[in-house]
Short mmCIF file of C-alpha atoms and ligand atoms in Angstrom, two decimals:
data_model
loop_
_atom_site.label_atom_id
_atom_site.label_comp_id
_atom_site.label_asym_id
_atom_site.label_seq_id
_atom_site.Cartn_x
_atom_site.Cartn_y
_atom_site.Cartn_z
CA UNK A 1 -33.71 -14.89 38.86
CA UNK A 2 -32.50 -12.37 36.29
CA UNK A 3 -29.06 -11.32 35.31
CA UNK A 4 -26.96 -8.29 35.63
CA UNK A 5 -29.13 -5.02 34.17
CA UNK A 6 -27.95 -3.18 30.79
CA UNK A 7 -26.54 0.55 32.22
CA UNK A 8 -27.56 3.76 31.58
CA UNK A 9 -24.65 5.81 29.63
CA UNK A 10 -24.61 9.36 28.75
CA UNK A 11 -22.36 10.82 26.62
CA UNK A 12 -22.10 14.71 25.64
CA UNK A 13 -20.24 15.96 22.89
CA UNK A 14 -17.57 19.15 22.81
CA UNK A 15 -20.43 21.10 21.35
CA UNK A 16 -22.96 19.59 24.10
CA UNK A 17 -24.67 17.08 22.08
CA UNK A 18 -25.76 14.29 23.85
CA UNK A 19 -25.76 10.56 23.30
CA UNK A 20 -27.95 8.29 25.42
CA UNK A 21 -28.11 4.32 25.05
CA UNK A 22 -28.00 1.62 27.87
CA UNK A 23 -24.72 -1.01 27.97
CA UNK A 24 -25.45 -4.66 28.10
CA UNK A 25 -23.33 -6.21 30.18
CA UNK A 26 -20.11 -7.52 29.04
CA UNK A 27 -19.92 -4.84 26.09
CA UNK A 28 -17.73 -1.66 26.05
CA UNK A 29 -19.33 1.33 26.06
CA UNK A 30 -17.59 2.16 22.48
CA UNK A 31 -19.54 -1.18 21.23
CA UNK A 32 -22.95 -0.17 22.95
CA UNK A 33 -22.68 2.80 20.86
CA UNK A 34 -22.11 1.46 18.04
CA UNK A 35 -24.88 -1.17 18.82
CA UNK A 36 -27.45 2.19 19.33
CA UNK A 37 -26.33 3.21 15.76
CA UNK A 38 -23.28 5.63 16.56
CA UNK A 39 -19.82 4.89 15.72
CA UNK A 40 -17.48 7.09 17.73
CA UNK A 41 -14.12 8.04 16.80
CA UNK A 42 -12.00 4.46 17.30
CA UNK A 43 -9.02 2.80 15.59
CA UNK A 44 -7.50 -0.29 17.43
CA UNK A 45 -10.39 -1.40 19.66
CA UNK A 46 -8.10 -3.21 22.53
CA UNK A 47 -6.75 -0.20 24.34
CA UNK A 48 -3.55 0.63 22.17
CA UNK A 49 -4.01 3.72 20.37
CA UNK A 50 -5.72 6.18 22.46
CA UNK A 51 -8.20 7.01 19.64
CA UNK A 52 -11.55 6.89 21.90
CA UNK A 53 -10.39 9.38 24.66
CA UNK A 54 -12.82 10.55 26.71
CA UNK A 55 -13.31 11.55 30.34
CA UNK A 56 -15.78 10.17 32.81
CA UNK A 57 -18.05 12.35 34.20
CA UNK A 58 -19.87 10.25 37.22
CA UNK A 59 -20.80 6.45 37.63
CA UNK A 60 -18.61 3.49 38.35
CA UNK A 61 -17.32 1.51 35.96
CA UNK A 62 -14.00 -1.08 35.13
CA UNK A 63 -11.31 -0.76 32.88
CA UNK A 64 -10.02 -3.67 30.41
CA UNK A 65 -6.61 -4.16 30.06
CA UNK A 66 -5.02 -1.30 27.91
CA UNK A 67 -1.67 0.22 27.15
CA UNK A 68 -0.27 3.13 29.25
CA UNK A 69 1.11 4.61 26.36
CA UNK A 70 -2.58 5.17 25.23
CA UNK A 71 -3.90 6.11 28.59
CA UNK A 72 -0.64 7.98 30.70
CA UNK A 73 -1.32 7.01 34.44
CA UNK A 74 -1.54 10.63 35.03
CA UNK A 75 -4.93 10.97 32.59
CA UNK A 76 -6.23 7.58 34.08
CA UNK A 77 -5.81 9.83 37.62
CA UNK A 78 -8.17 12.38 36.52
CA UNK A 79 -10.83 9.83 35.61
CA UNK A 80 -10.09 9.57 31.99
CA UNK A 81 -10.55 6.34 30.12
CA UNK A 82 -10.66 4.29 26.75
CA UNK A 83 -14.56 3.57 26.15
CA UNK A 84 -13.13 0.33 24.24
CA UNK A 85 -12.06 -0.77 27.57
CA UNK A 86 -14.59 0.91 29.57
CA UNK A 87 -17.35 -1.23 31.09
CA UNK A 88 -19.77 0.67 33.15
CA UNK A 89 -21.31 -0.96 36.63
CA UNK A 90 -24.57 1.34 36.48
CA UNK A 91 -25.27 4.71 35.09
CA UNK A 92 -22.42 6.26 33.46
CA UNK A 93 -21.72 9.98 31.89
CA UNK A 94 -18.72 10.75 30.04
CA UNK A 95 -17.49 14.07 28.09
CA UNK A 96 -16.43 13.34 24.90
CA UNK A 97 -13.29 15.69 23.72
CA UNK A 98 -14.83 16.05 20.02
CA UNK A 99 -18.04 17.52 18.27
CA UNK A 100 -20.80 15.79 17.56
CA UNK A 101 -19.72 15.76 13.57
CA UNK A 102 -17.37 13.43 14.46
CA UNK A 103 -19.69 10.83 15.16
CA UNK A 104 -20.93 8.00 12.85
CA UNK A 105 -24.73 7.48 12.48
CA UNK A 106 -25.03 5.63 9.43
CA UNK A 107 -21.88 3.32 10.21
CA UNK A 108 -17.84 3.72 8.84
CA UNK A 109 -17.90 4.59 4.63
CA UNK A 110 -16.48 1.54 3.25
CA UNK A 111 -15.75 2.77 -0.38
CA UNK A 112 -13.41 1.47 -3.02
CA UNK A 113 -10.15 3.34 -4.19
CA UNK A 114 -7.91 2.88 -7.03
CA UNK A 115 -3.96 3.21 -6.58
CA UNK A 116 -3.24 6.70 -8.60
CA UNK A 117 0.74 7.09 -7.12
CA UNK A 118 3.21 5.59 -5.51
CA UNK A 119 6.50 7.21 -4.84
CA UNK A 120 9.20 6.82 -2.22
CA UNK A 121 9.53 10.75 -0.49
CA UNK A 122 12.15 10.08 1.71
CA UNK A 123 14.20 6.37 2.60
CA UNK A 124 11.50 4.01 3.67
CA UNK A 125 8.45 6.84 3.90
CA UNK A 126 6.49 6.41 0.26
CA UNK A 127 3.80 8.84 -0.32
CA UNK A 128 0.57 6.81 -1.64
CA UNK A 129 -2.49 8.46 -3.27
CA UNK A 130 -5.79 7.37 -4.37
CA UNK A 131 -8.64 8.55 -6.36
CA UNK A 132 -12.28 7.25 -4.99
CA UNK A 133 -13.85 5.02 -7.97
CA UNK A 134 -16.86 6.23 -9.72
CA UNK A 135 -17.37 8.88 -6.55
CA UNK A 136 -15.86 12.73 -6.03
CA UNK A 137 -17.04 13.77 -2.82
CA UNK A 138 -14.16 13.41 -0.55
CA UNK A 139 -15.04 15.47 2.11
CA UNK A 140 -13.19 14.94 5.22
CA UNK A 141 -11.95 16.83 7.87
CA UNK A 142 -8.05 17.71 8.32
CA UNK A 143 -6.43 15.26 11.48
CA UNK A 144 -9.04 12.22 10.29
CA UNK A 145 -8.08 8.95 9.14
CA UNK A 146 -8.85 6.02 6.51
CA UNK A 147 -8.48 2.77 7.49
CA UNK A 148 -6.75 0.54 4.05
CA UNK A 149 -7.41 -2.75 3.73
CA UNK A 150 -4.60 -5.16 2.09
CA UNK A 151 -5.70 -6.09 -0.86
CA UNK A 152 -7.43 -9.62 -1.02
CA UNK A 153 -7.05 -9.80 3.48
CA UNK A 154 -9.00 -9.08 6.16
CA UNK A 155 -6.21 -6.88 7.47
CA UNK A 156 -6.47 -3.25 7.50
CA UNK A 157 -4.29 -0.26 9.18
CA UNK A 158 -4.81 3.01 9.79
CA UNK A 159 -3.49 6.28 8.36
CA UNK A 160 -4.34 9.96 8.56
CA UNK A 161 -5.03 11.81 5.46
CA UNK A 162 -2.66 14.50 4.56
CA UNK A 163 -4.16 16.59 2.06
CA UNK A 164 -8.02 18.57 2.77
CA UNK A 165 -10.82 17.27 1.65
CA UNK A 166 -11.90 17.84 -2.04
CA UNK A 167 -14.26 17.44 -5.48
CA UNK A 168 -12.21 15.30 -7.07
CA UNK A 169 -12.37 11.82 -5.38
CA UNK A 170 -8.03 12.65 -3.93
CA UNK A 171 -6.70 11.01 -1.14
CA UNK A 172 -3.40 11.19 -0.38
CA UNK A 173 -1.06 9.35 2.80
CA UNK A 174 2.25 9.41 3.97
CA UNK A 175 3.02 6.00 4.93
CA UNK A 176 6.37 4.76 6.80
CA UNK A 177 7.35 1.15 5.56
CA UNK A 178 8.34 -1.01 8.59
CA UNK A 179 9.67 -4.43 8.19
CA UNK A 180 6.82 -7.10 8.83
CA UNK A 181 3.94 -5.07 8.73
CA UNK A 182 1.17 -6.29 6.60
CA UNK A 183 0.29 -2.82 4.95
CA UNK A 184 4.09 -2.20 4.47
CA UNK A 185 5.03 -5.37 2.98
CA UNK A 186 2.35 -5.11 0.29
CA UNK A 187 2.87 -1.37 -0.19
CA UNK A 188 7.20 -2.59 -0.73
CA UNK A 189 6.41 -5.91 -2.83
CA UNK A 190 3.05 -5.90 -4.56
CA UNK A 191 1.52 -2.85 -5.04
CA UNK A 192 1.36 -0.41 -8.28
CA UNK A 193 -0.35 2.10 -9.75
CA UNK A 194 -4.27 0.88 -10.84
CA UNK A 195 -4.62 -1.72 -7.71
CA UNK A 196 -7.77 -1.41 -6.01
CA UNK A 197 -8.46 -0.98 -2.37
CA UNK A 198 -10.82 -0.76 0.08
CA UNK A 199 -10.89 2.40 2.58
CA UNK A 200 -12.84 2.77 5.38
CA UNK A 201 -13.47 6.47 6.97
CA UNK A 202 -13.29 9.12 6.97
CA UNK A 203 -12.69 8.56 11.15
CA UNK A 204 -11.33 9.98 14.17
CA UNK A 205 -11.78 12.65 16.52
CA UNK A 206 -8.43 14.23 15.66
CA UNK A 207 -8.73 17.64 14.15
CA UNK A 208 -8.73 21.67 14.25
CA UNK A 209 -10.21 23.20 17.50
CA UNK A 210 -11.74 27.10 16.50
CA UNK A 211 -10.21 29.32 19.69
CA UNK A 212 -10.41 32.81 17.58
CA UNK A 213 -6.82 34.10 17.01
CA UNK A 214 -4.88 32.17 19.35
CA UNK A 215 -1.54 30.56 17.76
CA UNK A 216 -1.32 27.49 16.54
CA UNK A 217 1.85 25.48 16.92
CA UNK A 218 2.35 22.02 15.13
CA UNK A 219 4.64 18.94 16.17
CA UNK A 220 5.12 16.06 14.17
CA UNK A 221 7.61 12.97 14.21
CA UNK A 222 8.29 11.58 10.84
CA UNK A 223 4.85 10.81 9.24
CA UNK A 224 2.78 12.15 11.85
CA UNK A 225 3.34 15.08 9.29
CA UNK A 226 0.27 13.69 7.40
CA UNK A 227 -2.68 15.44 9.66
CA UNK A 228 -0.96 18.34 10.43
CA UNK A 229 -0.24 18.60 7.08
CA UNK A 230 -3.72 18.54 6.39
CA UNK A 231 -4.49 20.95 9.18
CA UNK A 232 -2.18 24.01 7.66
CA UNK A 233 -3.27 23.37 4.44
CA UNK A 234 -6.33 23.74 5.08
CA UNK A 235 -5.75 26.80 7.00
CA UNK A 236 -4.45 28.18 3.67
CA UNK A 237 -7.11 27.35 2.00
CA UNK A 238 -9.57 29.35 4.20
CA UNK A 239 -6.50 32.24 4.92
CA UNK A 240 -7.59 31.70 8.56
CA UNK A 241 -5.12 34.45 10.69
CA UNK A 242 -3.90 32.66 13.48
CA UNK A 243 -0.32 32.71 13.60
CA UNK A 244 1.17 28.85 13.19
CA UNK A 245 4.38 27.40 13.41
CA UNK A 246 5.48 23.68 12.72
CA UNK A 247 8.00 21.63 14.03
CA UNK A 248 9.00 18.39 11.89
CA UNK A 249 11.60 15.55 13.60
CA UNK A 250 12.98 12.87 11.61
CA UNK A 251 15.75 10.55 12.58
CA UNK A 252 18.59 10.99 10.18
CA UNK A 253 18.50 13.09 6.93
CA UNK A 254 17.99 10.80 4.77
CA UNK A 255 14.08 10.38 6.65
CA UNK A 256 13.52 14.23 5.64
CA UNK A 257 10.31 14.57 3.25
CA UNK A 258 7.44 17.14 2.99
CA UNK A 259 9.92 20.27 2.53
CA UNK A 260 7.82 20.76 -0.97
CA UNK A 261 4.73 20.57 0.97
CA UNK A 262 5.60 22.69 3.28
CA UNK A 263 7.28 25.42 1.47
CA UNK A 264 4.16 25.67 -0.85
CA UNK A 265 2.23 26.17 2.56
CA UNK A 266 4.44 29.01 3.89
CA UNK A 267 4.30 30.42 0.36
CA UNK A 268 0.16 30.54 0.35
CA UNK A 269 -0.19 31.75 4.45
CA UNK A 270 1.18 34.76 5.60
CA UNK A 271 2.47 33.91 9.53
CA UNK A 272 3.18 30.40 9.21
CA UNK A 273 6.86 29.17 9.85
CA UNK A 274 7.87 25.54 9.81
CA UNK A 275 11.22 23.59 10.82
CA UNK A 276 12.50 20.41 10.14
CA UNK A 277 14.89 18.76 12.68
CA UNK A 278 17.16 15.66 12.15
CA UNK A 279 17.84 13.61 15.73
CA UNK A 280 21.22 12.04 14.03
CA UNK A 281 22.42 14.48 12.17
CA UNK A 282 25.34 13.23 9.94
CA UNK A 283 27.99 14.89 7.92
CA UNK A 284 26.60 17.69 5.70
CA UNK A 285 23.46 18.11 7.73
CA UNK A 286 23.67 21.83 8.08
CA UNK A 287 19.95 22.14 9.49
CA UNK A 288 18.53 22.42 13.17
CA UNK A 289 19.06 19.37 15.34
CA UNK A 290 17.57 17.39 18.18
CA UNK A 291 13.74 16.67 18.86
CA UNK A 292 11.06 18.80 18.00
CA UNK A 293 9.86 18.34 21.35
CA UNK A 294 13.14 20.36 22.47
CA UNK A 295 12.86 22.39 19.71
CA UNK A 296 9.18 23.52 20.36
CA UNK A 297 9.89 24.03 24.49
CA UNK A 298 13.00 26.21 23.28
CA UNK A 299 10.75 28.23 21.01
CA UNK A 300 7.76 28.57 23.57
CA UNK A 301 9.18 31.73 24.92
CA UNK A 302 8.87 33.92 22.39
CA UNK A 303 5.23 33.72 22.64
CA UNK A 304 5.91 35.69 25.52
CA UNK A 305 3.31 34.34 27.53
CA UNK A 306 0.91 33.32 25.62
CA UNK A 307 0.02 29.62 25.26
CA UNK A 308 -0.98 28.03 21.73
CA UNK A 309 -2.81 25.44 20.84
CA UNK A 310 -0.70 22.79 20.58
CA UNK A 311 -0.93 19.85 17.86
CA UNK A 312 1.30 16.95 18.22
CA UNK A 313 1.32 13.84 16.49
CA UNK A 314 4.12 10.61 16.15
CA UNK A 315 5.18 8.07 18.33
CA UNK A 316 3.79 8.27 21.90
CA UNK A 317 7.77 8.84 23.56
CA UNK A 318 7.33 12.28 21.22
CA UNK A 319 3.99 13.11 21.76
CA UNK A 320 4.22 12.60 25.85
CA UNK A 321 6.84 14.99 25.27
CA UNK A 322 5.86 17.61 23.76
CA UNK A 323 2.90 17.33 26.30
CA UNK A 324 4.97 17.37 29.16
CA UNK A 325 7.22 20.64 27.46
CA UNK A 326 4.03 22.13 26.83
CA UNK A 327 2.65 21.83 30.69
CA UNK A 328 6.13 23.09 31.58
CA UNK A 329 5.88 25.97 29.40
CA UNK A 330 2.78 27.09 31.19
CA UNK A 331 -0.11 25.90 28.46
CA UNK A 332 -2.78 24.24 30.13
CA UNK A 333 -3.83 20.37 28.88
CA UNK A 334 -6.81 21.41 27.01
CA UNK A 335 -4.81 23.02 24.64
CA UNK A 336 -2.19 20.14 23.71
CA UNK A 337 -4.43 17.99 21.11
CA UNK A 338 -2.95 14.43 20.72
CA UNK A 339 -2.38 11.63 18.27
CA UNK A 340 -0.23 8.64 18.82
CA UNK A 341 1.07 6.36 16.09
CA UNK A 342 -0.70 3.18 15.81
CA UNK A 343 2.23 -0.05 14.34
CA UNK A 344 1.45 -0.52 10.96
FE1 FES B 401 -9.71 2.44 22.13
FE2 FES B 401 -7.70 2.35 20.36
S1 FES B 401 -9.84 2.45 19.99
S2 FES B 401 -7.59 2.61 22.50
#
């Protein structure tokens, strides 16, 4: 008598690549990839973050627990799923939202960093930057993410890169301190300037999408700034032409950072505009108000029409949001590119 048979999967990329390795049973079709030698774009493996989208394309299959914030009921309805949760009961295709670039053959780049600064940028948001040790090729591309690792712990967390990638070994985060979490607490207590650490990426599927001149508008919540960041400096870089706009919320103003960073982007690319919105605004705020999700569906009408590409990233009550604004506004779900906040 033999057991249940390993499945078929298929998976094509955004640029129509294609991925084919069979799925023992039992495993997830994100770890029979990486079992066939390709790491796909993943953070939390357990269904939380949302980070390995994709949509099913034919064949049955079941779904492990996960968390509706990561998979909205609505996406689950059109047969998308989480592959770390996805366990296929015979052949399987799937379309993968990302190019085949963003795929890992040789594994995740574990590579050792040194602490270069460490400065608070706003109340509890510190900026953190590293330099690579003994290596200068940091290429990466803008939206991706490193995963730290606490120094001396198992325990790492995941946060998205916020400058573009470069020569000179530079990597640079925005990280939010929240009480208890393991990153935070040694980021507040222990660390300095000179500590090593170990990063892991670049990863993730998050990133630029190249639809000729269309505009490009940008939402971010707090330090979801750091990939969109990344994104519109690298558009200066490269003086790409599409018109881009960028909405930043933060709670109260004392949460406001980035203006530098920002202002040195508007200065260096002609047609880019930015915001930044306080929710709480106290006394002596003087600056727009609200959400940038309301702020970005009030603004959508003077595109007359035409829909951007949207970019939103923060904490999944913003981004659903911003995605259900957009749909209201008229632009169509392939154009709203997501990515949620994972608890650090
Ligand atoms: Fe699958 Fe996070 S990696 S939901």
């Amino acid at each position: 008598m033999s057991g249940p048979e390993p499945s078929p999967v298929v998976l094509t990329t955004a640029d129509g690549g294609r991925l084919e390795f069979t799925c023992a049973p039992g495993s997830s079709v994100l770890e029979a990839a990486a079992e066939a030698g390709a790491t796909l774009p993943a953070s939390c493996r357990q269904g939380t973050c949302g980070s390995c989208h994709a949509s099913v394309t034919g064949g049955a299959y079941e779904l492990g627990p996960y968390s509706e914030q990561a998979l909205p009921a609505d996406e689950r309805g059109r047969g998308d799923v989480l592959l770390c949760r996805t366990f296929p009961c015979g052949p399987l295709t799937a379309a993968l939202p990302y190019e085949q670039s963003r795929i890992l053959y040789g594994g995740i780049p574990v590579r050792e960093a040194v602490i270069t600064a460490l400065e608070p940028v706003a109340q509890d948001t510190v900026r953190l930057e590293l330099r690579l040790d003994g290596e200068t090729d940091c290429q990466f591309d803008p939206g991706q993410f490193m995963e730290l690792q606490v120094p001396g712990e198992e325990t790492k967390r995941a946060y998205s890169l916020a400058d573009t990638g470069n020569w000179e070994g530079r990597l640079e985060f925005y990280v939010r301190l929240r009480e208890g979490g393991r990153f935070s607490s040694y980021l507040a207590r222990r660390a300095a300037p000179g500590d090593r650490l170990t990063v892991h990426g670049p990863q993730g599927a998050f990133g630029l999408h190249e639809t000729g001149l269309r505009p490009r508008w940008f939402v971010a919540g707090g330090t979801g700034l750091a990939p969109l960041l990344a994104m519109v400096r690298r558009m200066a870089e490269w003086q790409e032409p599409q018109p881009a706009r960028l909405f930043l919320g933060v709670n109260e103003p004392h949460d406001v950072f980035g203006v530098r960073e920002l202002a040195a982007v508007a200065a260096e690319l002609p047609g880019f505009q930015y915001e930044i919105c306080v929710w709480k605004p106290l006394p002596g705020w003087s600056g727009p108000t609200g959400t940038p999700a309301d702020r970005f569906a009030a603004a959508l009408p003077e595109l007359g029409g035409v829909a951007p590409d949207v970019y939103v990233c923060g904490p999944p009550p913003l981004v659903d949001a911003v995605l259900r604004a957009a749909l209201l506004g008229g632009v169509p779900p392939e154009q709203v590119h997501r990515e949620r906040f994972l608890a650090g």
